[in-house]
């Protein structure tokens, strides 16, 4: 491959300190653009932009934040203010005891057995996605949109398998509109002003949210009255869920908030991973050819199933490397509650502690040639140092749906790479932009040729 073409698209990190208004303006366009370049060459960077902040890339300090002192570093007010209107005090936002009991009640939902049982839904969605790609002929296709459709198909089917009046398109539009409106970081959130002060961008999404919640409540009540038969879906499993310690079960609003969390988190992040993985496969034809050969050897021309995932290690490596280069949650922030020391620096209560996952995954301290696309980094997963690769977070709050997302991504990616050769459309490279998640702005435009 030509040396100047060997680095896929990336965010140019800032090399000059920025003032508060400059930072805010940059964050509204792309949150990742406020990360200083030195975050990829140092274990920790601190500064003050209105508030004291620390960007932490040191694995031992990250372990302390996400595991050893978990309760002393709750999610930041910015995160909560952005997400609470949509998903209430669900697993993603809750803290302390309220988080713990919900996590215990929901954990069995994502057991290996239950995730495997949901495999046929993923296979069917992969088949439909491949059919849509085949119908495009030799026209360029926005694979980012296609992957959103495929993963929304999956989450719709595993959440509401009987669909009883559930309007998927309405929910999909509502989620998109909310993410777009909520994602415009508000000055009020940066300074942690209370929830009751109206946020300009968020007011427009209130009606959409109300509709979304009403739809979910209706589905929960209908299922309670008339359980569906067949493989239990996410809603069945959540309804059956019980905290083994307190025997508490979720009421309707808790069920709804968690269901909406799984719908929002469970389709967009996997769709992004797949969109970026396809961009990368098209970017490096040798990688794509190797993946095609593996998929063909295992699948022939049929769609992949949950049972095939273990036989598709290289496809999984492409997914892992896509998650390294373009982690959906490219930056997470916490607020320090107690005095602490991280990386030899004093942390004061109220300080913002940022884990810039995007910079961590591209750190010259932990990765060789970090901006390059090299799936073989993941040939031996045990060789990856703990707390240097965090696409799903880590510690007790590691993403509950990680195994679900990985299984789905491998099934869909293998099915597509077995049947098509993807090539980039000149001049249409995606631009990595993070508002709430790291999206390919402009889409992932590829041509697909049947092979």
Coordinates of C-alpha atoms in Angstrom, one line a residue:
X1 CA 0.0 0.0 0.0
X2 CA 1.2 3.5 -0.8
X3 CA 2.8 5.0 2.4
X4 CA 0.9 8.3 2.2
X5 CA -2.4 6.3 2.0
X6 CA -1.6 4.0 4.9
X7 CA -3.4 6.0 7.6
X8 CA -7.2 6.0 7.7
X9 CA -9.2 9.1 8.5
X10 CA -8.6 10.5 12.0
X11 CA -9.3 13.6 14.1
X12 CA -6.6 16.2 14.1
X13 CA -5.9 16.8 17.8
X14 CA -5.3 20.3 19.1
X15 CA -1.7 21.5 19.5
X16 CA -2.4 24.9 21.1
X17 CA -4.2 25.5 24.4
X18 CA -7.8 26.7 24.0
X19 CA -9.8 29.2 26.0
X20 CA -13.2 28.4 27.4
X21 CA -15.3 29.9 24.5
X22 CA -12.9 28.4 22.0
X23 CA -13.2 25.0 23.7
X24 CA -17.0 25.2 23.9
X25 CA -17.2 26.2 20.2
X26 CA -14.9 23.3 19.2
X27 CA -16.9 20.8 21.5
X28 CA -20.2 21.8 19.8
X29 CA -18.7 20.8 16.4
X30 CA -16.7 17.8 17.5
X31 CA -16.0 16.9 21.2
X32 CA -12.8 15.0 20.2
X33 CA -11.3 18.2 18.8
X34 CA -10.7 19.5 22.3
X35 CA -8.3 16.6 23.1
X36 CA -4.7 17.9 23.1
X37 CA -2.3 16.0 20.9
X38 CA 0.0 15.5 23.9
X39 CA -2.7 13.2 25.3
X40 CA -1.3 10.6 22.9
X41 CA 2.2 10.9 24.2
X42 CA 1.8 11.4 28.0
X43 CA 0.0 9.4 30.7
X44 CA -1.9 12.4 32.0
X45 CA -2.7 16.0 31.0
X46 CA -4.3 18.6 33.4
X47 CA -5.6 22.1 32.9
X48 CA -8.4 24.5 33.8
X49 CA -11.2 25.7 31.5
X50 CA -13.7 27.2 34.0
X51 CA -13.2 24.0 36.0
X52 CA -10.1 22.0 36.8
X53 CA -9.8 19.0 34.6
X54 CA -7.5 16.0 34.1
X55 CA -7.3 13.8 31.1
X56 CA -6.1 10.4 32.2
X57 CA -4.4 7.9 29.9
X58 CA -2.4 6.0 32.5
X59 CA -3.7 2.4 32.9
X60 CA -3.2 2.2 36.7
X61 CA -5.0 5.5 37.2
X62 CA -7.8 4.4 34.9
X63 CA -8.2 1.2 36.9
X64 CA -8.4 3.3 40.1
X65 CA -11.2 5.4 38.5
X66 CA -13.2 2.5 37.0
X67 CA -12.6 -0.2 39.6
X68 CA -10.9 0.5 42.9
X69 CA -12.6 3.9 43.6
X70 CA -15.7 3.5 41.4
X71 CA -18.1 5.3 43.8
X72 CA -15.7 8.3 44.2
X73 CA -15.8 9.0 40.4
X74 CA -19.5 9.1 39.4
X75 CA -20.5 10.0 35.8
X76 CA -20.2 13.7 35.2
X77 CA -23.1 16.1 35.4
X78 CA -22.6 16.8 31.7
X79 CA -23.2 13.2 30.8
X80 CA -26.2 12.9 33.1
X81 CA -27.8 16.1 31.9
X82 CA -27.5 15.0 28.3
X83 CA -29.0 11.6 28.8
X84 CA -31.4 11.6 31.8
X85 CA -34.2 13.3 29.8
X86 CA -34.2 10.2 27.5
X87 CA -33.3 7.3 29.7
X88 CA -34.1 8.4 33.2
X89 CA -32.2 6.8 36.1
X90 CA -31.5 3.6 34.1
X91 CA -28.4 1.5 34.3
X92 CA -26.4 3.9 32.2
X93 CA -27.0 6.9 34.4
X94 CA -27.8 5.6 37.9
X95 CA -25.1 5.5 40.6
X96 CA -24.5 3.6 43.8
X97 CA -27.1 1.2 45.2
X98 CA -29.7 2.2 42.6
X99 CA -27.3 1.2 39.9
X100 CA -26.2 -2.0 41.6
X101 CA -29.6 -3.6 42.1
X102 CA -30.6 -2.8 38.4
X103 CA -27.3 -4.3 37.2
X104 CA -27.9 -7.4 39.2
X105 CA -31.5 -7.7 37.9
X106 CA -30.4 -7.1 34.3
X107 CA -27.2 -9.2 34.2
X108 CA -28.9 -12.5 33.3
X109 CA -30.6 -10.8 30.3
X110 CA -27.1 -10.7 28.6
X111 CA -25.9 -14.2 29.7
X112 CA -24.0 -16.2 27.0
X113 CA -27.0 -18.5 26.6
X114 CA -29.5 -15.7 26.1
X115 CA -27.2 -13.8 23.7
X116 CA -26.7 -17.0 21.6
X117 CA -30.5 -17.6 21.6
X118 CA -31.0 -14.2 20.0
X119 CA -28.5 -15.1 17.2
X120 CA -31.2 -16.0 14.6
X121 CA -32.5 -12.5 14.8
X122 CA -29.0 -11.2 13.9
X123 CA -28.6 -13.7 11.1
X124 CA -32.0 -12.7 9.6
X125 CA -31.0 -9.0 9.7
X126 CA -27.6 -9.8 8.1
X127 CA -29.5 -11.6 5.3
X128 CA -31.8 -8.6 4.7
X129 CA -28.9 -6.2 4.7
X130 CA -27.0 -8.3 2.2
X131 CA -30.2 -8.4 0.0
X132 CA -30.4 -4.6 0.1
X133 CA -26.8 -4.2 -0.8
X134 CA -27.2 -6.6 -3.7
X135 CA -30.2 -4.6 -5.0
X136 CA -28.1 -1.4 -5.2
X137 CA -26.3 -2.8 -8.3
X138 CA -23.3 -0.7 -9.1
X139 CA -24.5 2.5 -7.4
X140 CA -22.6 3.8 -4.4
X141 CA -24.3 3.0 -1.1
X142 CA -24.1 4.8 2.2
X143 CA -23.1 1.8 4.4
X144 CA -23.4 3.9 7.5
X145 CA -27.1 4.2 6.9
X146 CA -27.4 0.6 5.9
X147 CA -25.8 -0.6 9.2
X148 CA -28.1 1.6 11.3
X149 CA -31.0 0.0 9.6
X150 CA -29.6 -3.5 10.1
X151 CA -28.9 -3.0 13.8
X152 CA -32.2 -1.3 14.4
X153 CA -33.9 -4.3 12.8
X154 CA -32.1 -6.5 15.4
X155 CA -32.9 -4.3 18.4
X156 CA -36.5 -4.0 17.3
X157 CA -36.9 -7.7 16.9
X158 CA -35.1 -8.7 20.1
X159 CA -36.9 -6.0 22.1
X160 CA -40.4 -6.3 20.8
X161 CA -40.5 -9.6 18.9
X162 CA -44.3 -9.6 18.5
X163 CA -44.3 -5.8 17.5
X164 CA -47.8 -5.4 19.0
X165 CA -48.5 -2.0 17.5
X166 CA -44.9 -0.9 18.0
X167 CA -44.1 1.7 15.4
X168 CA -40.4 1.1 14.7
X169 CA -40.0 4.0 12.3
X170 CA -41.4 6.4 14.8
X171 CA -39.1 5.2 17.6
X172 CA -36.1 5.3 15.2
X173 CA -36.9 8.9 14.2
X174 CA -37.4 9.9 17.8
X175 CA -34.0 8.5 18.8
X176 CA -32.2 10.1 16.0
X177 CA -33.8 13.5 16.7
X178 CA -33.0 13.2 20.4
X179 CA -29.4 12.3 19.9
X180 CA -29.0 15.1 17.5
X181 CA -30.6 17.7 19.8
X182 CA -29.2 16.5 23.1
X183 CA -25.8 16.0 21.7
X184 CA -25.1 19.7 21.0
X185 CA -23.1 20.3 24.2
X186 CA -24.7 23.1 26.1
X187 CA -22.7 25.8 28.0
X188 CA -25.2 25.1 30.9
X189 CA -24.0 21.5 31.1
X190 CA -20.3 22.3 31.0
X191 CA -20.9 24.4 34.1
X192 CA -23.2 21.9 35.7
X193 CA -26.2 24.2 36.1
X194 CA -29.3 22.4 37.4
X195 CA -31.7 20.4 35.2
X196 CA -34.6 22.8 35.6
X197 CA -32.8 25.6 33.7
X198 CA -34.1 25.1 30.1
X199 CA -31.6 24.0 27.5
X200 CA -32.4 25.6 24.1
X201 CA -31.5 22.6 21.9
X202 CA -33.3 20.2 24.2
X203 CA -36.7 21.9 24.3
X204 CA -37.4 20.8 20.8
X205 CA -36.9 17.2 21.6
X206 CA -39.4 17.0 24.6
X207 CA -42.4 16.1 22.5
X208 CA -40.5 13.4 20.6
X209 CA -39.3 11.9 23.9
X210 CA -42.8 11.8 25.3
X211 CA -44.0 9.8 22.3
X212 CA -41.1 7.4 22.6
X213 CA -41.8 6.8 26.3
X214 CA -45.5 6.3 25.7
X215 CA -44.8 3.7 23.0
X216 CA -42.5 1.8 25.3
X217 CA -45.0 1.9 28.2
X218 CA -47.7 0.6 26.0
X219 CA -45.6 -2.3 24.8
X220 CA -44.6 -3.2 28.4
X221 CA -48.2 -3.2 29.6
X222 CA -49.4 -5.2 26.6
X223 CA -46.7 -7.9 27.2
X224 CA -47.5 -8.1 30.9
X225 CA -51.1 -8.8 30.0
X226 CA -50.3 -11.2 27.2
X227 CA -46.9 -12.9 27.3
X228 CA -45.5 -13.9 23.9
X229 CA -44.5 -17.5 23.1
X230 CA -41.2 -18.6 21.5
X231 CA -37.6 -17.5 22.4
X232 CA -37.7 -14.9 25.2
X233 CA -36.8 -11.5 23.9
X234 CA -35.2 -8.6 25.8
X235 CA -38.6 -7.4 27.1
X236 CA -39.5 -10.9 28.5
X237 CA -36.1 -11.2 30.1
X238 CA -36.3 -7.8 31.7
X239 CA -39.8 -8.5 33.0
X240 CA -38.5 -11.8 34.5
X241 CA -35.4 -10.0 35.9
X242 CA -35.1 -9.9 39.7
X243 CA -32.2 -8.7 41.9
X244 CA -31.0 -11.9 43.6
X245 CA -30.1 -10.0 46.8
X246 CA -33.2 -7.8 47.3
X247 CA -35.7 -9.8 45.1
X248 CA -36.7 -6.4 43.7
X249 CA -38.1 -6.2 40.2
X250 CA -38.3 -3.3 37.9
X251 CA -41.5 -1.2 37.8
X252 CA -42.9 0.1 34.5
X253 CA -40.9 3.3 34.4
X254 CA -37.6 1.5 35.4
X255 CA -38.3 -1.1 32.7
X256 CA -39.1 1.6 30.1
X257 CA -35.9 3.6 30.9
X258 CA -33.7 0.5 30.6
X259 CA -35.5 -0.7 27.5
X260 CA -34.9 2.7 25.9
X261 CA -31.3 2.6 27.0
X262 CA -30.8 -0.8 25.3
X263 CA -32.6 0.4 22.2
X264 CA -30.6 3.6 21.9
X265 CA -27.2 2.1 23.0
X266 CA -27.8 -1.2 21.4
X267 CA -28.3 -0.2 17.9
X268 CA -26.3 3.0 17.3
X269 CA -23.0 1.9 18.8
X270 CA -23.0 -1.4 16.9
X271 CA -24.1 0.3 13.6
X272 CA -21.2 2.8 14.0
X273 CA -18.7 -0.1 14.6
X274 CA -19.9 -1.8 11.5
X275 CA -19.9 1.3 9.4
X276 CA -16.3 2.0 10.4
X277 CA -15.3 -1.6 10.0
X278 CA -16.6 -1.6 6.4
X279 CA -14.8 1.7 5.7
X280 CA -11.5 0.1 7.0
X281 CA -12.0 -3.1 5.0
X282 CA -12.5 -1.0 1.8
X283 CA -9.5 1.1 2.8
X284 CA -7.2 -1.9 2.9
X285 CA -8.0 -4.4 0.1
X286 CA -5.5 -7.0 1.5
X287 CA -7.3 -7.1 4.8
X288 CA -10.6 -7.3 3.0
X289 CA -9.4 -10.2 0.8
X290 CA -8.2 -12.1 3.9
X291 CA -11.5 -11.5 5.7
X292 CA -13.5 -12.6 2.6
X293 CA -11.5 -15.8 2.4
X294 CA -12.1 -16.6 6.0
X295 CA -15.8 -15.8 5.8
X296 CA -16.2 -17.8 2.5
X297 CA -14.4 -20.8 4.0
X298 CA -16.8 -20.9 7.1
X299 CA -20.0 -19.7 5.5
X300 CA -19.9 -20.4 1.8
X301 CA -22.7 -18.0 0.7
X302 CA -25.1 -18.4 3.6
X303 CA -25.5 -15.8 6.3
X304 CA -23.4 -16.2 9.5
X305 CA -24.9 -17.5 12.7
X306 CA -24.0 -17.2 16.4
X307 CA -22.4 -20.7 16.1
X308 CA -20.0 -19.4 13.4
X309 CA -18.6 -16.5 15.5
X310 CA -15.8 -18.6 17.1
X311 CA -14.7 -19.7 13.6
X312 CA -14.3 -16.2 12.4
X313 CA -11.3 -14.8 14.4
X314 CA -10.0 -12.4 11.7
X315 CA -13.4 -10.8 11.2
X316 CA -13.5 -10.4 15.0
X317 CA -10.0 -8.7 14.8
X318 CA -11.3 -6.2 12.3
X319 CA -14.2 -5.4 14.6
X320 CA -11.8 -5.0 17.5
X321 CA -9.5 -2.7 15.5
X322 CA -12.4 -0.6 14.3
X323 CA -13.4 -0.2 17.9
X324 CA -9.8 0.8 18.8
X325 CA -9.6 3.4 16.0
X326 CA -13.2 4.7 16.3
X327 CA -14.5 3.9 19.7
X328 CA -18.3 4.8 19.8
X329 CA -17.8 6.4 23.2
X330 CA -14.6 8.4 22.3
X331 CA -14.5 10.3 25.6
X332 CA -16.1 9.7 29.0
X333 CA -16.1 12.1 31.9
X334 CA -16.3 11.6 35.7
X335 CA -16.6 14.0 38.6
X336 CA -14.2 13.5 41.5
X337 CA -16.1 13.4 44.8
X338 CA -13.2 13.0 47.2
X339 CA -9.5 14.1 47.3
X340 CA -7.3 11.5 45.6
X341 CA -4.0 11.2 43.8
X342 CA -3.8 10.0 40.2
X343 CA -0.5 9.6 38.3
X344 CA 1.2 11.6 41.1
X345 CA -1.2 14.5 40.8
X346 CA -3.6 15.9 43.4
X347 CA -7.3 15.5 42.5
X348 CA -9.7 17.8 44.3
X349 CA -13.4 17.2 44.9
X350 CA -15.3 18.7 42.0
X351 CA -12.5 18.2 39.5
X352 CA -13.6 16.8 36.1
X353 CA -11.7 13.6 35.3
X354 CA -11.8 12.7 31.6
X355 CA -11.0 9.4 30.0
X356 CA -10.3 10.3 26.4
X357 CA -10.7 6.8 25.0
X358 CA -9.9 8.1 21.5
X359 CA -6.5 9.3 22.6
X360 CA -5.9 6.3 24.8
X361 CA -6.5 4.0 21.8
X362 CA -4.0 6.0 19.8
X363 CA -1.4 6.5 22.5
X364 CA 2.2 6.1 21.4
X365 CA 2.9 4.8 24.9
X366 CA 0.8 1.7 24.5
X367 CA 0.4 1.0 20.8
X368 CA 2.9 0.5 18.0
X369 CA 2.1 2.8 15.0
X370 CA -1.2 3.8 16.7
X371 CA -3.0 5.5 13.8
X372 CA -2.5 2.6 11.4
X373 CA -5.2 0.0 10.7
X374 CA -3.7 -3.3 11.8
X375 CA -6.2 -6.0 12.8
X376 CA -3.4 -8.4 13.7
X377 CA -2.8 -6.4 16.9
X378 CA -5.7 -8.5 18.3
X379 CA -4.3 -11.9 17.2
X380 CA -3.4 -12.5 20.8
X381 CA -5.9 -10.6 23.0
X382 CA -4.0 -11.5 26.2
X383 CA -1.1 -9.4 24.9
X384 CA -3.2 -6.2 25.1
X385 CA -2.4 -4.5 28.4
X386 CA -5.5 -4.1 30.6
X387 CA -7.0 -0.6 30.7
X388 CA -5.3 0.4 27.5
X389 CA -8.2 -0.8 25.3
X390 CA -11.6 0.3 26.5
X391 CA -14.3 0.3 23.8
X392 CA -16.8 -1.0 26.3
X393 CA -15.4 0.7 29.4
X394 CA -14.1 -1.7 32.2
X395 CA -14.7 -2.5 35.9
X396 CA -18.1 -3.2 37.3
X397 CA -19.7 -0.7 34.9
X398 CA -18.3 -2.4 31.8
X399 CA -21.0 -2.3 29.0
X400 CA -23.6 -4.9 29.9
X401 CA -24.3 -5.6 26.2
X402 CA -20.7 -6.0 25.0
X403 CA -21.1 -9.7 24.1
X404 CA -24.4 -9.0 22.3
X405 CA -22.8 -6.2 20.3
X406 CA -19.7 -8.2 19.3
X407 CA -21.7 -11.2 18.3
X408 CA -24.0 -9.0 16.2
X409 CA -21.1 -7.2 14.5
X410 CA -19.3 -10.4 13.6
X411 CA -22.4 -12.0 12.2
X412 CA -23.3 -9.0 10.0
X413 CA -19.7 -8.1 8.9
X414 CA -18.9 -11.7 8.0
X415 CA -22.1 -12.1 6.0
X416 CA -21.4 -9.0 3.9
X417 CA -17.7 -9.6 3.4
X418 CA -18.4 -13.2 2.2
X419 CA -20.6 -11.9 -0.6
X420 CA -19.3 -8.5 -1.7
X421 CA -16.1 -6.6 -2.4
X422 CA -16.3 -3.1 -1.1
X423 CA -14.4 -0.2 -2.6
X424 CA -14.2 3.4 -1.5
X425 CA -15.9 6.2 -3.5
X426 CA -13.2 8.7 -4.3
X427 CA -13.5 12.0 -2.5
X428 CA -16.2 10.7 -0.1
X429 CA -14.1 9.8 2.9
X430 CA -16.1 9.9 6.2
X431 CA -15.1 12.4 8.8
X432 CA -14.9 11.2 12.4
X433 CA -17.0 13.5 14.5
X434 CA -18.1 12.9 18.1
X435 CA -21.2 14.6 19.5
X436 CA -22.5 11.9 21.9
X437 CA -21.0 9.0 19.8
X438 CA -18.2 8.9 17.3
X439 CA -20.0 9.0 13.9
X440 CA -18.7 9.0 10.3
X441 CA -19.9 12.4 9.2
X442 CA -20.9 12.4 5.6
X443 CA -21.6 8.7 5.7
X444 CA -19.5 5.7 4.6
X445 CA -20.0 5.6 0.8
X446 CA -18.8 2.4 -0.8
X447 CA -19.4 0.5 -4.0
X448 CA -20.3 -3.2 -3.5
X449 CA -19.4 -5.8 -6.1
X450 CA -20.8 -9.3 -5.7
X451 CA -17.9 -11.9 -5.4

